[in-house]
Amino acid sequence: FNKRITDIHDFDPEVLSIFSRAALESIKKGGEDWVSMVPDFVDRIIKENCLFGYCGAPKSEEKQASEDPAEAAARAIEQK
């Protein structure tokens, strides 16, 4: 024990099964199951601002930009 890394004692075990990649993939596809994976206010912000490629309906391949926002976000998360 080096006193620099400590155990987390106050956490919600219900959220341990949530993975950011799964949430981002659901957002990208226009699904709604991601809403239960994020805090209450985050879903509203994502929907209102069309973040991570979510604009209420699945996008066709032709409409997607060359760099998908959800994939870029997932890559940024992986690099941390």
PDB file of N, CA and C in Angstrom, residues 38-44:
ATOM      1  N   VAL A  38     -26.910   7.098 -18.852  1.00  0.00           N
ATOM      2  CA  VAL A  38     -26.298   8.392 -18.531  1.00  0.00           C
ATOM      3  C   VAL A  38     -27.091   9.080 -17.423  1.00  0.00           C
ATOM      4  N   PRO A  39     -26.468  10.041 -16.723  1.00  0.00           N
ATOM      5  CA  PRO A  39     -27.207  10.792 -15.701  1.00  0.00           C
ATOM      6  C   PRO A  39     -28.417  11.495 -16.306  1.00  0.00           C
ATOM      7  N   ASP A  40     -29.395  11.797 -15.463  1.00  0.00           N
ATOM      8  CA  ASP A  40     -30.674  12.346 -15.915  1.00  0.00           C
ATOM      9  C   ASP A  40     -30.550  13.564 -16.825  1.00  0.00           C
ATOM     10  N   PHE A  41     -29.693  14.509 -16.501  1.00  0.00           N
ATOM     11  CA  PHE A  41     -29.596  15.726 -17.297  1.00  0.00           C
ATOM     12  C   PHE A  41     -28.813  15.534 -18.591  1.00  0.00           C
ATOM     13  N   VAL A  42     -27.963  14.534 -18.650  1.00  0.00           N
ATOM     14  CA  VAL A  42     -27.102  14.333 -19.818  1.00  0.00           C
ATOM     15  C   VAL A  42     -27.914  13.946 -21.045  1.00  0.00           C
ATOM     16  N   ASP A  43     -28.933  13.100 -20.881  1.00  0.00           N
ATOM     17  CA  ASP A  43     -29.739  12.706 -22.037  1.00  0.00           C
ATOM     18  C   ASP A  43     -30.413  13.913 -22.672  1.00  0.00           C
ATOM     19  N   ARG A  44     -30.891  14.830 -21.858  1.00  0.00           N
ATOM     20  CA  ARG A  44     -31.544  16.036 -22.381  1.00  0.00           C
ATOM     21  C   ARG A  44     -30.557  16.888 -23.182  1.00  0.00           C
TER      22      ARG A  44
END
